[in-house]
CSV table of C-alpha atoms in Angstrom, one decimal:
chain,number,residue,atom,x,y,z
A,23,UNK,CA,-15.0,-41.2,-13.7
A,24,UNK,CA,-18.3,-39.6,-13.8
A,25,UNK,CA,-20.6,-40.4,-11.3
A,26,UNK,CA,-24.6,-40.1,-11.2
A,27,UNK,CA,-25.8,-36.6,-11.8
A,28,UNK,CA,-25.9,-34.4,-9.0
A,29,UNK,CA,-23.1,-36.1,-7.2
A,30,UNK,CA,-19.7,-34.6,-7.0
A,31,UNK,CA,-16.9,-36.0,-8.5
A,32,UNK,CA,-14.1,-37.4,-5.9
A,33,UNK,CA,-10.9,-35.5,-5.8
A,34,UNK,CA,-7.8,-36.6,-7.3
A,35,UNK,CA,-4.6,-36.5,-5.2
A,36,UNK,CA,-1.7,-34.7,-7.1
A,37,UNK,CA,1.4,-37.0,-7.3
A,38,UNK,CA,4.4,-36.4,-5.3
A,39,UNK,CA,6.8,-37.3,-7.7
A,40,UNK,CA,6.0,-34.5,-10.4
A,41,UNK,CA,5.0,-31.8,-8.1
A,42,UNK,CA,7.0,-28.7,-7.4
A,43,UNK,CA,6.3,-26.5,-4.4
A,44,UNK,CA,7.3,-23.0,-3.7
A,45,UNK,CA,8.3,-22.4,-0.3
A,46,UNK,CA,6.5,-19.2,1.1
A,47,UNK,CA,7.6,-17.4,4.2
A,48,UNK,CA,6.1,-14.5,6.1
A,49,UNK,CA,9.7,-13.6,7.1
A,50,UNK,CA,11.0,-12.1,3.8
A,51,UNK,CA,14.2,-10.9,5.4
A,52,UNK,CA,15.6,-7.0,6.5
A,53,UNK,CA,16.0,-4.0,4.4
A,54,UNK,CA,19.7,-4.1,5.4
A,55,UNK,CA,20.1,-7.5,3.4
A,56,UNK,CA,19.2,-5.6,0.0
A,57,UNK,CA,21.5,-4.0,-2.6
A,58,UNK,CA,23.0,-0.5,-1.9
A,59,UNK,CA,20.6,0.9,-4.9
A,60,UNK,CA,17.4,-0.8,-3.5
A,61,UNK,CA,18.2,0.6,0.1
A,62,UNK,CA,19.0,4.3,-1.5
A,63,UNK,CA,15.4,4.1,-3.4
A,64,UNK,CA,13.6,2.8,-0.1
A,65,UNK,CA,15.3,5.6,1.8
A,66,UNK,CA,13.7,8.0,-0.7
A,67,UNK,CA,10.1,6.3,-0.5
A,68,UNK,CA,10.2,7.2,3.4
A,69,UNK,CA,10.0,10.7,2.6
A,70,UNK,CA,7.1,9.8,0.1
A,71,UNK,CA,5.3,8.0,2.7
A,72,UNK,CA,5.8,10.5,5.2
A,73,UNK,CA,4.3,12.8,2.9
A,74,UNK,CA,1.2,10.7,2.4
A,75,UNK,CA,0.6,10.9,6.2
A,76,UNK,CA,0.4,14.7,6.0
A,77,UNK,CA,-1.8,14.5,2.9
A,78,UNK,CA,-3.9,11.8,4.0
A,79,UNK,CA,-4.4,13.6,7.4
A,80,UNK,CA,-5.3,16.8,5.5
A,81,UNK,CA,-7.8,15.0,3.2
A,82,UNK,CA,-9.1,13.2,6.4
A,83,UNK,CA,-10.3,16.6,7.5
A,84,UNK,CA,-11.8,17.6,4.2
A,85,UNK,CA,-13.3,14.1,2.9
A,86,UNK,CA,-12.9,11.3,5.5
A,87,UNK,CA,-13.7,8.5,3.2
A,88,UNK,CA,-11.7,9.7,0.2
A,89,UNK,CA,-8.7,9.6,2.7
A,90,UNK,CA,-9.0,5.9,3.8
A,91,UNK,CA,-7.0,4.8,0.9
A,92,UNK,CA,-4.3,7.2,1.5
A,93,UNK,CA,-3.8,6.3,4.8
A,94,UNK,CA,-3.9,2.8,4.4
A,95,UNK,CA,-1.2,3.0,1.8
A,96,UNK,CA,0.6,5.1,4.6
A,97,UNK,CA,0.1,2.4,6.9
A,98,UNK,CA,1.8,-0.1,4.6
A,99,UNK,CA,4.5,2.2,3.7
A,100,UNK,CA,5.3,2.5,7.6
A,101,UNK,CA,5.3,-0.9,8.1
A,102,UNK,CA,7.4,-1.6,5.1
A,103,UNK,CA,9.9,1.0,6.1
A,104,UNK,CA,9.8,-0.2,9.9
A,105,UNK,CA,13.7,0.0,9.9
A,106,UNK,CA,14.0,3.3,8.4
A,107,UNK,CA,15.3,6.0,10.9
A,108,UNK,CA,12.7,8.5,9.8
A,109,UNK,CA,9.9,6.4,10.3
A,110,UNK,CA,10.8,4.1,13.4
A,111,UNK,CA,9.2,6.3,15.9
A,112,UNK,CA,5.9,6.2,13.7
A,113,UNK,CA,5.9,2.6,13.3
A,114,UNK,CA,6.6,2.0,17.1
A,115,UNK,CA,3.7,4.4,18.1
A,116,UNK,CA,1.3,2.6,15.6
A,117,UNK,CA,2.5,-1.0,15.9
A,118,UNK,CA,1.5,-0.8,19.9
A,119,UNK,CA,-2.1,-1.2,18.7
A,120,UNK,CA,-3.1,-4.6,18.9
A,121,UNK,CA,-5.5,-4.7,16.1
A,122,UNK,CA,-2.9,-3.0,13.8
A,123,UNK,CA,-0.4,-5.8,14.6
A,124,UNK,CA,-2.8,-8.1,14.0
A,125,UNK,CA,-3.7,-6.8,10.8
A,126,UNK,CA,-0.3,-6.0,9.3
A,127,UNK,CA,2.2,-8.5,11.0
A,128,UNK,CA,5.8,-7.6,11.9
A,129,UNK,CA,6.2,-5.3,9.0
A,130,UNK,CA,9.4,-5.3,6.8
A,131,UNK,CA,9.6,-6.8,3.3
A,132,UNK,CA,6.6,-8.6,3.6
A,133,UNK,CA,4.7,-5.4,3.2
A,134,UNK,CA,6.3,-4.7,-0.4
A,135,UNK,CA,3.5,-6.4,-2.4
A,136,UNK,CA,0.4,-4.8,-0.4
A,137,UNK,CA,2.3,-1.5,-0.5
A,138,UNK,CA,2.8,-1.9,-4.2
A,139,UNK,CA,-0.9,-2.9,-5.2
A,140,UNK,CA,-2.4,-0.1,-3.5
A,141,UNK,CA,-0.1,2.3,-4.9
A,142,UNK,CA,-0.9,1.0,-8.4
A,143,UNK,CA,-4.5,1.2,-7.4
A,144,UNK,CA,-4.4,4.7,-6.1
A,145,UNK,CA,-2.5,6.1,-8.8
A,146,UNK,CA,-4.7,4.7,-11.6
A,147,UNK,CA,-7.9,6.2,-9.7
A,148,UNK,CA,-6.0,9.5,-8.7
A,149,UNK,CA,-5.2,9.9,-12.2
A,150,UNK,CA,-8.9,9.6,-13.1
A,151,UNK,CA,-10.0,12.1,-10.6
A,152,UNK,CA,-7.5,14.4,-11.6
A,153,UNK,CA,-8.4,14.1,-15.5
A,154,UNK,CA,-11.8,14.6,-14.9
A,155,UNK,CA,-11.3,17.8,-12.5
A,156,UNK,CA,-9.0,19.7,-14.5
A,157,UNK,CA,-10.9,18.5,-17.7
A,158,UNK,CA,-13.8,20.6,-16.1
A,159,UNK,CA,-11.9,23.4,-14.3
A,160,UNK,CA,-8.6,23.7,-16.1
A,161,UNK,CA,-5.8,25.0,-14.3
A,162,UNK,CA,-8.2,27.1,-12.3
A,163,UNK,CA,-8.8,23.6,-10.3
A,164,UNK,CA,-5.4,24.5,-8.5
A,165,UNK,CA,-7.3,27.1,-6.4
A,166,UNK,CA,-9.2,24.2,-4.8
A,167,UNK,CA,-7.4,22.9,-1.8
A,168,UNK,CA,-8.7,19.4,-2.1
A,169,UNK,CA,-7.3,19.1,-5.8
A,170,UNK,CA,-3.8,20.3,-4.3
A,171,UNK,CA,-3.9,17.7,-1.8
A,172,UNK,CA,-4.8,15.1,-4.3
A,173,UNK,CA,-2.0,16.3,-6.8
A,174,UNK,CA,0.3,15.9,-4.0
A,175,UNK,CA,-0.8,12.4,-3.1
A,176,UNK,CA,-0.6,11.4,-6.9
A,177,UNK,CA,3.0,12.8,-7.0
A,178,UNK,CA,4.1,10.6,-4.2
A,179,UNK,CA,2.1,7.5,-5.1
A,180,UNK,CA,3.9,7.8,-8.6
A,181,UNK,CA,7.4,8.1,-7.2
């Protein structure tokens, strides 16, 4: 039913009979509960996250603002793999900060979607940067250290 002009229409309540609700939980479980193949893949991903930390730190020295997306992806990866033996000390160190703990939560599989989304965006934007640089400079671009860092980041993000 339409009310007078300029007046908002009353909201209708959804019928409980036909409504379906998908339960959402922040605790998606442990990585140990995943199938063996997924655990092996996440184990390989831990090495990529470590390399992202290294390249992100190097890029932060050269281009601080450009490094933020890489470092944020490394944060997400560390929280995703909080149970991994290679990253457990790094996770313990960064999770001591109240601000980081507030932003990232408890970690684990709940970080899978943010990590995936950051990976997709960073791969796309990194590819655009690399195409532009190699289009202008050719293979001589490898002589520039920031290009080497960007290539290393891009390889880790696509893995």
